[in-house]
Amino acid sequence: MDFWDKSQKRNELNRKYGELMDKICILQRLQSEIEIVKQQIDRERETWDMEYNVYKSSSLAEEIMMTNHFEGLAAEQLVSNFPDKVSDINNHAGKIAEVSVEIGFVLSAIDTQITLLNIKIAGLRSELAALG
């Protein structure tokens, strides 16, 4: 291979190297943004769990209507609506936990993709080194 061919080959390998590095940078930025969202989701779910556990451990948790107190219609509405609403919120919290797990799988897939790109980069470096 003469000087001109080596130069063209080197330029092509450097171009491919740059493209792969750009892809890695994009994936790393995406990964960081997704991790931030996952952390927010996990924090909110943990906050709900803590607040719900505080509520459940309260002595008033079972008693929405308090006897010998004037509460008007509000207490009757709470008695009929509250358990269903809490159940709905707990169902959503469970689904949020599932979303968090799925986001973890996405992050793992991004890691795998970055690893594969780094392997390709190592191959390009070897080719460049072989050109001398």
PDB file of C-alpha atoms in Angstrom:
ATOM      1  CA  MET A   1       0.000   0.000   0.000  1.00  0.00           C
ATOM      2  CA  ASP A   2       1.549   3.317  -1.039  1.00  0.00           C
ATOM      3  CA  PHE A   3       1.499   6.612   0.885  1.00  0.00           C
ATOM      4  CA  TRP A   4      -1.628   7.896  -0.882  1.00  0.00           C
ATOM      5  CA  ASP A   5      -3.613   4.727  -0.154  1.00  0.00           C
ATOM      6  CA  LYS A   6      -2.499   4.743   3.496  1.00  0.00           C
ATOM      7  CA  SER A   7      -3.496   8.388   3.822  1.00  0.00           C
ATOM      8  CA  GLN A   8      -6.943   7.729   2.368  1.00  0.00           C
ATOM      9  CA  LYS A   9      -7.405   4.684   4.592  1.00  0.00           C
ATOM     10  CA  ARG A  10      -6.263   6.674   7.651  1.00  0.00           C
ATOM     11  CA  ASN A  11      -8.728   9.472   6.805  1.00  0.00           C
ATOM     12  CA  GLU A  12     -11.567   6.969   6.414  1.00  0.00           C
ATOM     13  CA  LEU A  13     -10.753   5.286   9.729  1.00  0.00           C
ATOM     14  CA  ASN A  14     -10.552   8.663  11.485  1.00  0.00           C
ATOM     15  CA  ARG A  15     -13.931   9.651  10.013  1.00  0.00           C
ATOM     16  CA  LYS A  16     -15.502   6.414  11.270  1.00  0.00           C
ATOM     17  CA  TYR A  17     -13.819   6.942  14.633  1.00  0.00           C
ATOM     18  CA  GLY A  18     -15.342  10.423  14.886  1.00  0.00           C
ATOM     19  CA  GLU A  19     -18.804   9.153  13.979  1.00  0.00           C
ATOM     20  CA  LEU A  20     -18.624   6.447  16.632  1.00  0.00           C
ATOM     21  CA  MET A  21     -17.447   8.935  19.252  1.00  0.00           C
ATOM     22  CA  ASP A  22     -20.360  11.223  18.345  1.00  0.00           C
ATOM     23  CA  LYS A  23     -22.784   8.328  18.813  1.00  0.00           C
ATOM     24  CA  ILE A  24     -21.268   7.525  22.203  1.00  0.00           C
ATOM     25  CA  CYS A  25     -21.620  11.167  23.305  1.00  0.00           C
ATOM     26  CA  ILE A  26     -25.274  11.209  22.235  1.00  0.00           C
ATOM     27  CA  LEU A  27     -25.955   7.947  24.074  1.00  0.00           C
ATOM     28  CA  GLN A  28     -24.210   9.180  27.212  1.00  0.00           C
ATOM     29  CA  ARG A  29     -26.244  12.411  27.214  1.00  0.00           C
ATOM     30  CA  LEU A  30     -29.433  10.444  26.685  1.00  0.00           C
ATOM     31  CA  GLN A  31     -28.447   8.054  29.448  1.00  0.00           C
ATOM     32  CA  SER A  32     -27.834  10.941  31.868  1.00  0.00           C
ATOM     33  CA  GLU A  33     -31.208  12.502  31.095  1.00  0.00           C
ATOM     34  CA  ILE A  34     -33.007   9.183  31.532  1.00  0.00           C
ATOM     35  CA  GLU A  35     -31.200   8.554  34.838  1.00  0.00           C
ATOM     36  CA  ILE A  36     -32.401  11.941  36.117  1.00  0.00           C
ATOM     37  CA  VAL A  37     -35.998  11.070  35.230  1.00  0.00           C
ATOM     38  CA  LYS A  38     -35.658   7.635  36.839  1.00  0.00           C
ATOM     39  CA  GLN A  39     -34.315   9.220  40.029  1.00  0.00           C
ATOM     40  CA  GLN A  40     -37.270  11.622  40.112  1.00  0.00           C
ATOM     41  CA  ILE A  41     -39.716   8.766  39.637  1.00  0.00           C
ATOM     42  CA  ASP A  42     -38.053   6.715  42.376  1.00  0.00           C
ATOM     43  CA  ARG A  43     -37.991   9.677  44.786  1.00  0.00           C
ATOM     44  CA  GLU A  44     -41.682  10.436  44.246  1.00  0.00           C
ATOM     45  CA  ARG A  45     -42.629   6.793  44.708  1.00  0.00           C
ATOM     46  CA  GLU A  46     -40.573   6.585  47.897  1.00  0.00           C
ATOM     47  CA  THR A  47     -42.204   9.780  49.161  1.00  0.00           C
ATOM     48  CA  TRP A  48     -45.647   8.298  48.551  1.00  0.00           C
ATOM     49  CA  ASP A  49     -44.675   5.053  50.266  1.00  0.00           C
ATOM     50  CA  MET A  50     -43.360   6.920  53.321  1.00  0.00           C
ATOM     51  CA  GLU A  51     -46.414   9.178  53.557  1.00  0.00           C
ATOM     52  CA  TYR A  52     -48.770   6.249  53.106  1.00  0.00           C
ATOM     53  CA  ASN A  53     -46.947   4.264  55.799  1.00  0.00           C
ATOM     54  CA  VAL A  54     -47.221   7.241  58.165  1.00  0.00           C
ATOM     55  CA  TYR A  55     -50.952   7.366  57.431  1.00  0.00           C
ATOM     56  CA  LYS A  56     -51.373   3.615  57.960  1.00  0.00           C
ATOM     57  CA  SER A  57     -49.586   3.740  61.293  1.00  0.00           C
ATOM     58  CA  SER A  58     -51.807   6.585  62.506  1.00  0.00           C
ATOM     59  CA  SER A  59     -54.451   5.754  65.070  1.00  0.00           C
ATOM     60  CA  LEU A  60     -56.976   7.665  62.952  1.00  0.00           C
ATOM     61  CA  ALA A  61     -56.227   5.720  59.775  1.00  0.00           C
ATOM     62  CA  GLU A  62     -59.194   3.400  60.110  1.00  0.00           C
ATOM     63  CA  GLU A  63     -61.531   6.091  61.332  1.00  0.00           C
ATOM     64  CA  ILE A  64     -62.526   8.642  58.727  1.00  0.00           C
ATOM     65  CA  MET A  65     -65.665   9.707  60.587  1.00  0.00           C
ATOM     66  CA  MET A  66     -65.145  10.843  64.144  1.00  0.00           C
ATOM     67  CA  THR A  67     -68.073  10.356  66.451  1.00  0.00           C
ATOM     68  CA  ASN A  68     -69.430  13.225  68.495  1.00  0.00           C
ATOM     69  CA  HIS A  69     -67.968  15.810  66.111  1.00  0.00           C
ATOM     70  CA  PHE A  70     -69.896  17.847  63.577  1.00  0.00           C
ATOM     71  CA  GLU A  71     -68.396  17.118  60.202  1.00  0.00           C
ATOM     72  CA  GLY A  72     -71.302  17.807  57.890  1.00  0.00           C
ATOM     73  CA  LEU A  73     -71.468  15.852  54.666  1.00  0.00           C
ATOM     74  CA  ALA A  74     -67.699  15.851  54.147  1.00  0.00           C
ATOM     75  CA  ALA A  75     -67.096  12.874  56.419  1.00  0.00           C
ATOM     76  CA  GLU A  76     -69.765  10.808  54.693  1.00  0.00           C
ATOM     77  CA  GLN A  77     -68.248  11.597  51.302  1.00  0.00           C
ATOM     78  CA  LEU A  78     -64.767  10.731  52.570  1.00  0.00           C
ATOM     79  CA  VAL A  79     -66.004   7.413  53.944  1.00  0.00           C
ATOM     80  CA  SER A  80     -67.406   6.485  50.564  1.00  0.00           C
ATOM     81  CA  ASN A  81     -64.591   7.871  48.367  1.00  0.00           C
ATOM     82  CA  PHE A  82     -61.378   7.650  50.386  1.00  0.00           C
ATOM     83  CA  PRO A  83     -60.690   3.888  50.279  1.00  0.00           C
ATOM     84  CA  ASP A  84     -61.184   3.777  46.504  1.00  0.00           C
ATOM     85  CA  LYS A  85     -58.898   6.764  45.979  1.00  0.00           C
ATOM     86  CA  VAL A  86     -56.164   5.282  48.165  1.00  0.00           C
ATOM     87  CA  SER A  87     -56.473   2.010  46.254  1.00  0.00           C
ATOM     88  CA  ASP A  88     -56.191   3.885  42.947  1.00  0.00           C
ATOM     89  CA  ILE A  89     -53.103   5.752  44.153  1.00  0.00           C
ATOM     90  CA  ASN A  90     -51.484   2.510  45.347  1.00  0.00           C
ATOM     91  CA  ASN A  91     -52.201   0.883  41.973  1.00  0.00           C
ATOM     92  CA  HIS A  92     -50.564   3.823  40.217  1.00  0.00           C
ATOM     93  CA  ALA A  93     -47.596   3.654  42.586  1.00  0.00           C
ATOM     94  CA  GLY A  94     -47.191  -0.013  41.645  1.00  0.00           C
ATOM     95  CA  LYS A  95     -47.266   0.859  37.955  1.00  0.00           C
ATOM     96  CA  ILE A  96     -44.712   3.596  38.559  1.00  0.00           C
ATOM     97  CA  ALA A  97     -42.428   1.003  40.132  1.00  0.00           C
ATOM     98  CA  GLU A  98     -42.832  -1.119  36.985  1.00  0.00           C
ATOM     99  CA  VAL A  99     -41.938   1.877  34.815  1.00  0.00           C
ATOM    100  CA  SER A 100     -38.839   2.442  36.918  1.00  0.00           C
ATOM    101  CA  VAL A 101     -37.764  -1.170  36.366  1.00  0.00           C
ATOM    102  CA  GLU A 102     -38.319  -0.839  32.609  1.00  0.00           C
ATOM    103  CA  ILE A 103     -36.285   2.374  32.569  1.00  0.00           C
ATOM    104  CA  GLY A 104     -33.510   0.376  34.230  1.00  0.00           C
ATOM    105  CA  PHE A 105     -33.634  -2.073  31.313  1.00  0.00           C
ATOM    106  CA  VAL A 106     -33.367   0.837  28.857  1.00  0.00           C
ATOM    107  CA  LEU A 107     -30.335   2.175  30.715  1.00  0.00           C
ATOM    108  CA  SER A 108     -28.774  -1.279  30.591  1.00  0.00           C
ATOM    109  CA  ALA A 109     -29.390  -1.468  26.833  1.00  0.00           C
ATOM    110  CA  ILE A 110     -27.715   1.916  26.379  1.00  0.00           C
ATOM    111  CA  ASP A 111     -24.701   0.648  28.360  1.00  0.00           C
ATOM    112  CA  THR A 112     -24.528  -2.385  26.089  1.00  0.00           C
ATOM    113  CA  GLN A 113     -24.673  -0.186  22.993  1.00  0.00           C
ATOM    114  CA  ILE A 114     -21.885   2.048  24.332  1.00  0.00           C
ATOM    115  CA  THR A 115     -19.773  -1.047  25.031  1.00  0.00           C
ATOM    116  CA  LEU A 116     -20.293  -2.307  21.465  1.00  0.00           C
ATOM    117  CA  LEU A 117     -19.334   1.081  20.044  1.00  0.00           C
ATOM    118  CA  ASN A 118     -16.185   1.102  22.202  1.00  0.00           C
ATOM    119  CA  ILE A 119     -15.276  -2.318  20.813  1.00  0.00           C
ATOM    120  CA  LYS A 120     -15.626  -0.939  17.273  1.00  0.00           C
ATOM    121  CA  ILE A 121     -13.465   2.030  18.258  1.00  0.00           C
ATOM    122  CA  ALA A 122     -10.787  -0.315  19.591  1.00  0.00           C
ATOM    123  CA  GLY A 123     -10.839  -2.131  16.247  1.00  0.00           C
ATOM    124  CA  LEU A 124     -10.415   1.150  14.371  1.00  0.00           C
ATOM    125  CA  ARG A 125      -7.503   2.099  16.629  1.00  0.00           C
ATOM    126  CA  SER A 126      -5.861  -1.240  15.852  1.00  0.00           C
ATOM    127  CA  GLU A 127      -6.295  -0.644  12.128  1.00  0.00           C
ATOM    128  CA  LEU A 128      -4.842   2.849  12.480  1.00  0.00           C
ATOM    129  CA  ALA A 129      -1.865   1.509  14.424  1.00  0.00           C
ATOM    130  CA  ALA A 130      -1.287  -1.164  11.778  1.00  0.00           C
ATOM    131  CA  LEU A 131      -1.086   1.538   9.098  1.00  0.00           C
ATOM    132  CA  GLY A 132       1.838   3.043  10.955  1.00  0.00           C
TER     133      GLY A 132
END
